[in-house]
PDB file of C-alpha atoms in Angstrom:
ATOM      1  CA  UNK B   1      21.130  11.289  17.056  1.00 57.00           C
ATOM      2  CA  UNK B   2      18.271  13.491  15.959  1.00 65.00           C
ATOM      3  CA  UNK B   3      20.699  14.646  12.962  1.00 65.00           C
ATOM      4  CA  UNK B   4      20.142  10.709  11.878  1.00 76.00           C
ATOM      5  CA  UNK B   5      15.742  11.006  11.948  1.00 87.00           C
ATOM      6  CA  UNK B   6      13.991  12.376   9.117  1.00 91.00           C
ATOM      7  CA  UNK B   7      10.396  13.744  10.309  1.00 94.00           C
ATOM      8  CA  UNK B   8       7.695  14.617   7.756  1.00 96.00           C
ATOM      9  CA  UNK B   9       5.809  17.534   8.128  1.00 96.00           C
ATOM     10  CA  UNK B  10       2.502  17.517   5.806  1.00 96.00           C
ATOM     11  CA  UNK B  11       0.401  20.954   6.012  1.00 95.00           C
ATOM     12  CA  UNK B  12      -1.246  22.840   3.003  1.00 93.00           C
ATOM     13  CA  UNK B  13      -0.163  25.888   5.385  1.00 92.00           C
ATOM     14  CA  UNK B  14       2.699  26.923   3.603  1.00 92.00           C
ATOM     15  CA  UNK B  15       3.865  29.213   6.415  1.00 92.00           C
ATOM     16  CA  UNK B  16       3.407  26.475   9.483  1.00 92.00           C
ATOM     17  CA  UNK B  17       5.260  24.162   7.161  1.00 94.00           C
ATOM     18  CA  UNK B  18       8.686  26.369   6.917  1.00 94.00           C
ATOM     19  CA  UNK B  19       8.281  27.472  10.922  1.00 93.00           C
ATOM     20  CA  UNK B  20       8.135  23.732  11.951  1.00 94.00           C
ATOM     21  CA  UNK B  21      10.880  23.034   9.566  1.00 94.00           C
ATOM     22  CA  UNK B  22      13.321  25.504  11.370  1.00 94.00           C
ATOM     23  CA  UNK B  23      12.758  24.490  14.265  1.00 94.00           C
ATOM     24  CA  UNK B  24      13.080  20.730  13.393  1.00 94.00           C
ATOM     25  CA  UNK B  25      16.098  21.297  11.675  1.00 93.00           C
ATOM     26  CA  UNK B  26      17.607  23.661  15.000  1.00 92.00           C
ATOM     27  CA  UNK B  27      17.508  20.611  16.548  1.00 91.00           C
ATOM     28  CA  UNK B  28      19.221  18.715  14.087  1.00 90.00           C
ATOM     29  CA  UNK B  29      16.116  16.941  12.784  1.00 93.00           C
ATOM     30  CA  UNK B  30      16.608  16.477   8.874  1.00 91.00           C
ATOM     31  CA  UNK B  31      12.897  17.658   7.492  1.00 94.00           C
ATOM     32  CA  UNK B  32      10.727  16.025   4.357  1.00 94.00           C
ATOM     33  CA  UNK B  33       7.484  18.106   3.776  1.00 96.00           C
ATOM     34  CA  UNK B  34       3.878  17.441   1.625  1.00 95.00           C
ATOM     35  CA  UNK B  35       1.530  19.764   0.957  1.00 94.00           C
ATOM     36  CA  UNK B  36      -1.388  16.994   0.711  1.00 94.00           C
ATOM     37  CA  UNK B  37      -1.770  13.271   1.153  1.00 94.00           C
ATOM     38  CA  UNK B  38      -0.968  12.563  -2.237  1.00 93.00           C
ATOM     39  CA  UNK B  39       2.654  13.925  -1.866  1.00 94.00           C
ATOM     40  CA  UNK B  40       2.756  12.726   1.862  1.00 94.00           C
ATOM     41  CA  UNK B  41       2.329   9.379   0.157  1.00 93.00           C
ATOM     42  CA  UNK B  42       4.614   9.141  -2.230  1.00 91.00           C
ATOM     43  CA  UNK B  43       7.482  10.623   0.003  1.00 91.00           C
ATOM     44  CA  UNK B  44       6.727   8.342   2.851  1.00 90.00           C
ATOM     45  CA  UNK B  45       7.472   5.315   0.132  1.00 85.00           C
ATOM     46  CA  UNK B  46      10.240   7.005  -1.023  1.00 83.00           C
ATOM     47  CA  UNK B  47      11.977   7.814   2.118  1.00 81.00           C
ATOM     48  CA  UNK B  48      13.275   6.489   5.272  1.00 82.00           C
ATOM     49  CA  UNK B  49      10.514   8.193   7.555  1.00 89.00           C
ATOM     50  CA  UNK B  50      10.966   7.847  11.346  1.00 90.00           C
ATOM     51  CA  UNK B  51       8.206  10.600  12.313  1.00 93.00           C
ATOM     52  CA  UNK B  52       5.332  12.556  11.172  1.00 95.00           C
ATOM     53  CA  UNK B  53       3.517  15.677  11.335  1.00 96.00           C
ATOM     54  CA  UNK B  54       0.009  15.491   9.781  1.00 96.00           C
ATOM     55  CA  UNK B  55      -2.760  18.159   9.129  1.00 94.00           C
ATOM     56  CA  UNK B  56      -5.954  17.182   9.577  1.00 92.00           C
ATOM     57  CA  UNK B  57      -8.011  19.290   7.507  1.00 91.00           C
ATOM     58  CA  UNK B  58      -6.115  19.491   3.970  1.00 90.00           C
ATOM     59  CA  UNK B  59      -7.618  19.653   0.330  1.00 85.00           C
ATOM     60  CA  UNK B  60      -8.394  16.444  -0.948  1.00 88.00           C
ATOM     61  CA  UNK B  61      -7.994  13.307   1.613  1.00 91.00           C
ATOM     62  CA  UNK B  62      -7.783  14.801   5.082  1.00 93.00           C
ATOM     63  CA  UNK B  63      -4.778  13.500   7.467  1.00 93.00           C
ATOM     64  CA  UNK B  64      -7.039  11.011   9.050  1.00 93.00           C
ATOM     65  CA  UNK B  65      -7.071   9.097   5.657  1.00 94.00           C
ATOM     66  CA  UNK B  66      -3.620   9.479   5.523  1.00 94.00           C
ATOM     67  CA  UNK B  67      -2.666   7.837   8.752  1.00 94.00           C
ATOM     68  CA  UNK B  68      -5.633   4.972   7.281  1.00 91.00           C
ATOM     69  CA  UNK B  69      -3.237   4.580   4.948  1.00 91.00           C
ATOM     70  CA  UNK B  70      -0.125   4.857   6.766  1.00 90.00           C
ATOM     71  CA  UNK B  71      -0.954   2.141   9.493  1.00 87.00           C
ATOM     72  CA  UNK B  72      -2.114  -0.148   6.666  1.00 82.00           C
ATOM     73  CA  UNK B  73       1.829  -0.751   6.317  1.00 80.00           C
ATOM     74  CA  UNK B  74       3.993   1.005   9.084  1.00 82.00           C
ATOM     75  CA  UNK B  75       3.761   1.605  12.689  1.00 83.00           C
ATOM     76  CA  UNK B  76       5.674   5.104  12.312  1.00 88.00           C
ATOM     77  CA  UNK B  77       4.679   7.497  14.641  1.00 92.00           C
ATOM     78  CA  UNK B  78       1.864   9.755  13.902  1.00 93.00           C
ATOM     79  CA  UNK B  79       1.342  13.285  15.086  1.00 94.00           C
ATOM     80  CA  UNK B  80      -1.883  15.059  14.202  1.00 94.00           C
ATOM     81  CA  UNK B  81      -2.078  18.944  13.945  1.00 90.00           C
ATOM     82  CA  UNK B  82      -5.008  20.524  13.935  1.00 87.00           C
ATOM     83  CA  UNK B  83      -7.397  23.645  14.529  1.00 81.00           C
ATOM     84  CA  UNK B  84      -9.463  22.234  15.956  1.00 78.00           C
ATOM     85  CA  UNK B  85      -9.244  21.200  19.835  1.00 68.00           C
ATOM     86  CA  UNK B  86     -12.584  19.039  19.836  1.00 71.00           C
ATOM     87  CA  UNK B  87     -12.534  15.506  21.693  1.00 73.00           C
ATOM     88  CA  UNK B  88     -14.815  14.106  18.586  1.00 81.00           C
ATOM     89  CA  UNK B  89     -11.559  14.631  16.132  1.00 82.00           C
ATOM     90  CA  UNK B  90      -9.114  13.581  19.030  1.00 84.00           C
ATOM     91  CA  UNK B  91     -10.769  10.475  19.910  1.00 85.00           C
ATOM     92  CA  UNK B  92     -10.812   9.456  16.199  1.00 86.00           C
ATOM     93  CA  UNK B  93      -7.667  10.423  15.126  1.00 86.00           C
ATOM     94  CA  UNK B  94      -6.053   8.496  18.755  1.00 85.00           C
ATOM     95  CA  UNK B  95      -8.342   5.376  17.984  1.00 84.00           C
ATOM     96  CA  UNK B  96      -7.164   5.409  14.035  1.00 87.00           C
ATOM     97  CA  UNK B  97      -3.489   4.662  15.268  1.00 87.00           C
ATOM     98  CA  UNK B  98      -2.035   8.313  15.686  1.00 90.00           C
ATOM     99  CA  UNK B  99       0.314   9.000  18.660  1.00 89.00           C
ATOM    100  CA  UNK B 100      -0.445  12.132  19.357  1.00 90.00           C
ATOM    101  CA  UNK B 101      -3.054  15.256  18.523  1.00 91.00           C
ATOM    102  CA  UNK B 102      -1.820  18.462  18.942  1.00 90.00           C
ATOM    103  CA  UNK B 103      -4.198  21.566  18.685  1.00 89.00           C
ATOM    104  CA  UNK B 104      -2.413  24.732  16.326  1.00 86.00           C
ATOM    105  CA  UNK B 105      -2.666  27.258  19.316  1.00 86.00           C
ATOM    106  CA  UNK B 106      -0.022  25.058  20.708  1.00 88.00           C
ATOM    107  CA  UNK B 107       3.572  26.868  20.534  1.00 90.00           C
ATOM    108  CA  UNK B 108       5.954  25.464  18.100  1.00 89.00           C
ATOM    109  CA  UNK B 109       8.336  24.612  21.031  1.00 90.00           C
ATOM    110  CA  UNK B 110       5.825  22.779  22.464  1.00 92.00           C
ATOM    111  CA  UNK B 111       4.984  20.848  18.751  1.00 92.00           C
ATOM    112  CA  UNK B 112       8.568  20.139  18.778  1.00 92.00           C
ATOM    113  CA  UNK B 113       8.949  18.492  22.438  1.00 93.00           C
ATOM    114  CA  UNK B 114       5.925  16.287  21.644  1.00 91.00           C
ATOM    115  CA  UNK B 115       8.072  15.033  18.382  1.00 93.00           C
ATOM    116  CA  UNK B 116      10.935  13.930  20.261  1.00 91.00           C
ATOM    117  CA  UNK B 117       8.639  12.505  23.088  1.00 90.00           C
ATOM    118  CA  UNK B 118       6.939  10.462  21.058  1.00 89.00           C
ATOM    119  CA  UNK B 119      10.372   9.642  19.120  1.00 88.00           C
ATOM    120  CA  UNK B 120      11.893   8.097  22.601  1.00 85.00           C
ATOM    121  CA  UNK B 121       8.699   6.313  23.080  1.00 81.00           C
ATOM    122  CA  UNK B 122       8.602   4.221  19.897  1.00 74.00           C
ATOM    123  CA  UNK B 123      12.354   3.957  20.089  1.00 68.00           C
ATOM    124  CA  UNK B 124      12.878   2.550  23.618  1.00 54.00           C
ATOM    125  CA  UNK B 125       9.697   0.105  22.146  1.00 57.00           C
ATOM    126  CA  UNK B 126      11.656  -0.617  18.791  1.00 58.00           C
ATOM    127  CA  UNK B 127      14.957  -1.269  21.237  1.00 53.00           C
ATOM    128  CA  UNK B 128      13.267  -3.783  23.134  1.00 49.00           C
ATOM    129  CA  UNK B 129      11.228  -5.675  20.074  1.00 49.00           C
ATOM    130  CA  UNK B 130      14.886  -5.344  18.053  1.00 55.00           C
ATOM    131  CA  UNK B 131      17.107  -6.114  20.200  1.00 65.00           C
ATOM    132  CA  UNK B 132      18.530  -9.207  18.372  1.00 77.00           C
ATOM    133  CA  UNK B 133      18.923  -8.471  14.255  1.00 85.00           C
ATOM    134  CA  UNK B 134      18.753 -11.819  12.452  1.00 88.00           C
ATOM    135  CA  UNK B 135      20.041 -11.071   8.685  1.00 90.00           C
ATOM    136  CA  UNK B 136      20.373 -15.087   7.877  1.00 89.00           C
ATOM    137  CA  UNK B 137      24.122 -15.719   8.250  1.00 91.00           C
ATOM    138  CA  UNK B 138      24.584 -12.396   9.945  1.00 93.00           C
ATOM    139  CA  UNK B 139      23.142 -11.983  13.483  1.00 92.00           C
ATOM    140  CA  UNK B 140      23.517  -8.814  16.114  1.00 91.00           C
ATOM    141  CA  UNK B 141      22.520  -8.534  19.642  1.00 87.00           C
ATOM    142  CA  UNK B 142      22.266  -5.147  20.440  1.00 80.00           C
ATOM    143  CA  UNK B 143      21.987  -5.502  24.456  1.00 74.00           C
ATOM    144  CA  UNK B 144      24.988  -7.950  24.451  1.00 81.00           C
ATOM    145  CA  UNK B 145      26.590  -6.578  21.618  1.00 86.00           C
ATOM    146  CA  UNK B 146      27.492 -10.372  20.380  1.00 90.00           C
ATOM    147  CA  UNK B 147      27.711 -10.558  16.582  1.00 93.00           C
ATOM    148  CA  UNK B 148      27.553 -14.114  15.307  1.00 94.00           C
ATOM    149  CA  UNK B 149      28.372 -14.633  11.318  1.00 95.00           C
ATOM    150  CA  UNK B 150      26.986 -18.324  10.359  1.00 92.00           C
ATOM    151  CA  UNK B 151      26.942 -19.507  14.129  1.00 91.00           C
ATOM    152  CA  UNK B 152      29.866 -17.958  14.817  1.00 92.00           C
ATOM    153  CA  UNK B 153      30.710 -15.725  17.525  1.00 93.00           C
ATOM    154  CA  UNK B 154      33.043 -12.928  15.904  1.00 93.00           C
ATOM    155  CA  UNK B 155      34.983 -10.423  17.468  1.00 93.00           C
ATOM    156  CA  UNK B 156      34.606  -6.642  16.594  1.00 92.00           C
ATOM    157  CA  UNK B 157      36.776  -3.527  18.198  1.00 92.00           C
ATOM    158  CA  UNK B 158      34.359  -1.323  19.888  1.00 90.00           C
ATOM    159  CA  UNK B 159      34.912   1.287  17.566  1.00 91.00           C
ATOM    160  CA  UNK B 160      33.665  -1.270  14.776  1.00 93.00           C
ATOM    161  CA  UNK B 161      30.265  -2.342  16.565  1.00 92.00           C
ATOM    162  CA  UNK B 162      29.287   0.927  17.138  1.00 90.00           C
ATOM    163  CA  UNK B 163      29.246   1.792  13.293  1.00 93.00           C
ATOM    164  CA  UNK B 164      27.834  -1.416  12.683  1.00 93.00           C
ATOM    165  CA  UNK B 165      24.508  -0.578  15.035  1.00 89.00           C
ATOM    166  CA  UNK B 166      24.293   2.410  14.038  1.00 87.00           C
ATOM    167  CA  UNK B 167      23.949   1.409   9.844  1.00 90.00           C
ATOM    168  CA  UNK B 168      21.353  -1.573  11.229  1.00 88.00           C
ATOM    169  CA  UNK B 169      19.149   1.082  13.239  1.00 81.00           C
ATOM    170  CA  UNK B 170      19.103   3.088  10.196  1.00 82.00           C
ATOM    171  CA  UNK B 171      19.095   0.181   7.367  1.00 84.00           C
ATOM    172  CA  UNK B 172      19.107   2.241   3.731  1.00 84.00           C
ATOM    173  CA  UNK B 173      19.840   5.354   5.143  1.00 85.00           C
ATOM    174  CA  UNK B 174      22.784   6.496   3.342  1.00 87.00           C
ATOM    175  CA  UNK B 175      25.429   8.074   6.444  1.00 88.00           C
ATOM    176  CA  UNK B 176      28.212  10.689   4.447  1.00 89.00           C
ATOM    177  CA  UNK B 177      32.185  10.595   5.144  1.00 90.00           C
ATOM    178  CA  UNK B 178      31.157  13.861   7.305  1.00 88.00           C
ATOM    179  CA  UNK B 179      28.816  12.816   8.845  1.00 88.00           C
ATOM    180  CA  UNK B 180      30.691   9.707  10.089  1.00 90.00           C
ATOM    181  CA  UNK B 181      34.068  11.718  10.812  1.00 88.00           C
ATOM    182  CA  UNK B 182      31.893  14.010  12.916  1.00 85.00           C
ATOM    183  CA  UNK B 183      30.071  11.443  14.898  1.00 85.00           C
ATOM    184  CA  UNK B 184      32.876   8.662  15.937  1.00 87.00           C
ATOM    185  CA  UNK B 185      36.185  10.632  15.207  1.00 87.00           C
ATOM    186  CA  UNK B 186      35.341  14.033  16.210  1.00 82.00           C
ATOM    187  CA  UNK B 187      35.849  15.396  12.974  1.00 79.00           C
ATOM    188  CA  UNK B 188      39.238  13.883  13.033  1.00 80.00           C
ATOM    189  CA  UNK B 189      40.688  12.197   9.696  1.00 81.00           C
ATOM    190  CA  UNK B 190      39.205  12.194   6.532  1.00 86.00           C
ATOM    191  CA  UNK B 191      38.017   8.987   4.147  1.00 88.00           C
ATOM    192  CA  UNK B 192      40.542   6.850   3.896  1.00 91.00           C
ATOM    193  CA  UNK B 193      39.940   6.409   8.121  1.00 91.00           C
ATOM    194  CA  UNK B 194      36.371   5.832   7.229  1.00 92.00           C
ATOM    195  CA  UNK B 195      37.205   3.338   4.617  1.00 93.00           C
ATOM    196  CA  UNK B 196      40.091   1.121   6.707  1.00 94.00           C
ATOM    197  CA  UNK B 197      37.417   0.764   9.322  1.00 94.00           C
ATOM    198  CA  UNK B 198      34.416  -0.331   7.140  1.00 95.00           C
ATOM    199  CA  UNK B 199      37.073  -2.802   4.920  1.00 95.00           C
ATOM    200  CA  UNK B 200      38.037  -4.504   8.418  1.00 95.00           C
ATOM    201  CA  UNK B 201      34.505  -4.531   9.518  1.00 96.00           C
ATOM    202  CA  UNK B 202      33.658  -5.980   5.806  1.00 96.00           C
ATOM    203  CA  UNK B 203      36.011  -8.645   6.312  1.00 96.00           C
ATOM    204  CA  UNK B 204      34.330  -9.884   9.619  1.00 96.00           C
ATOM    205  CA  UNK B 205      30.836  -9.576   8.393  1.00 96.00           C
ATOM    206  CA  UNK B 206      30.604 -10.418   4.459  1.00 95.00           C
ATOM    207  CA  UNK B 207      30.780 -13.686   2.593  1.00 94.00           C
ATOM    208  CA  UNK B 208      32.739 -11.918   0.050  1.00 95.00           C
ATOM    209  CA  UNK B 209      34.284  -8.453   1.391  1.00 93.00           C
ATOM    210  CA  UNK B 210      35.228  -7.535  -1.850  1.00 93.00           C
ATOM    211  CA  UNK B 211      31.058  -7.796  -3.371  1.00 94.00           C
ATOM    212  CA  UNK B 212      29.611  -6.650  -0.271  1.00 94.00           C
ATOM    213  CA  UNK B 213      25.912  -7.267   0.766  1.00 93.00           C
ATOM    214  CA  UNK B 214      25.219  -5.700   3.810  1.00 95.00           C
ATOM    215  CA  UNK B 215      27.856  -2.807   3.827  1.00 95.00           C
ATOM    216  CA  UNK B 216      27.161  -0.692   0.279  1.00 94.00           C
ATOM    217  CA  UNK B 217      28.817   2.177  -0.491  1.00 93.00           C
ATOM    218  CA  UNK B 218      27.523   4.782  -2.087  1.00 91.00           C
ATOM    219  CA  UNK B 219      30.383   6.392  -4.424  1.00 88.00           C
ATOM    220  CA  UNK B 220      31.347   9.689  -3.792  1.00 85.00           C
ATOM    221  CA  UNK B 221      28.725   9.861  -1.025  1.00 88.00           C
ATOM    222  CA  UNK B 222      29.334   7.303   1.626  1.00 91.00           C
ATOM    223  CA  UNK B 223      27.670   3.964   3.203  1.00 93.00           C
ATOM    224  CA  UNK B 224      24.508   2.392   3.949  1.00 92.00           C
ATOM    225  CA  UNK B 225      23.678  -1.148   5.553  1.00 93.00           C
ATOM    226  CA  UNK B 226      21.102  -3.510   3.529  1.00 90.00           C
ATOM    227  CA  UNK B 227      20.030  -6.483   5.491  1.00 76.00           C
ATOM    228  CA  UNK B 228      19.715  -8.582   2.907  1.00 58.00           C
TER     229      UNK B 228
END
């Protein structure tokens, strides 16, 4: 499901910004990238981050400010990059809250394992922590895959829970027709199969199916889940 995780690369270094970005996106990573902590900022807040890539020596506030900043409201994963292979700038960057600290003479094969190391760490961590969603009336077990609307166990095809976890593991990230059809029809149909199947899951799940609160779509686009 890397196609589904959005990593953010933040470099000054033009050029080691586009090569990790190639190779994130050969592996069907979808990249966001900063050139400073300013920018790194303002697209963390505007985008549903699930990894980053930080530079530690960048004009302006270095990356260990950034992940100061970072950890002051998310527990995303952290990856520093740097030039320099010290234990002084490891230590701190470890002990601020990063995940990982990988030196620039590393290859960017090896930059890109460490991403999707760290990315089955957190996630088999997030997996346990999550594994019951409590939305108020609408509750989901993930390990028993029970749903329960207002106390009440509800039954869903298989077909239909699997959509449903995968909007809550992503909640506000907005999945296209495509991207659906490719994923849990092979590529089969078009949106009108996408659409029967969301309309009967909307009818298990919602208060009112017709004004939807947890199952949006976006018009023209697709769907995202708000767990309001």
């Amino acid at each position: 499901m890397n196609e589904f995780k959005t990593i953010l690369v933040v470099d000054d270094d033009e050029s080691i910004v586009e090569l990790l970005k190639d190779f994130l996106e050969n592996e069907n990573f979808q990249v966001k990238t900063a050139g400073d902590t300013a920018q790194a900022l303002a697209e963390f807040r505007q985008s549903t981050i699930h990894c980053m890539v930080v530079d530690i020596m960048m004009p302006g506030l270095d990356g260990f400010e950034l992940c100061r900043r970072i950890r002051a409201e998310s527990n995303v994963p952290i990856l520093f990059l740097s030039a320099r292979g010290d234990d002084v700038d490891k230590i701190r960057g470890l002990t601020l809250g990063g995940d990982d600290y990988i030196v620039k003479t590393a290859s960017i094969g090896e930059i890109v394992a460490r991403v999707k190391a760290v990315l089955r760490r957190t996630g088999s961590q997030q997996e346990i922590s999550r594994a019951v969603l409590d939305y108020g009336r609408l509750k989901i077990n993930l390990s028993t895959r029970e749903v329960l609307v207002e106390g009440q166990n509800i039954s869903l095809t298989p077909k239909e829970f699997d959509l449903l976890r995968l909007f809550v593991e992503y909640p506000r990230v907005v999945f296209s027709y495509d991207q659906l059809l490719h994923k849990f029809w092979d590529g089969v149909g078009d949106k009108h199969t996408i659409r029967v199947h969301l309309s009967r899951l909307r009818e298990k799940i919602e208060a009112d199916p017709n004004q939807p609160k947890y199952l949006i779509n976006v018009w023209g686009v697709g769907y995202r889940f708000e767990g309001r």
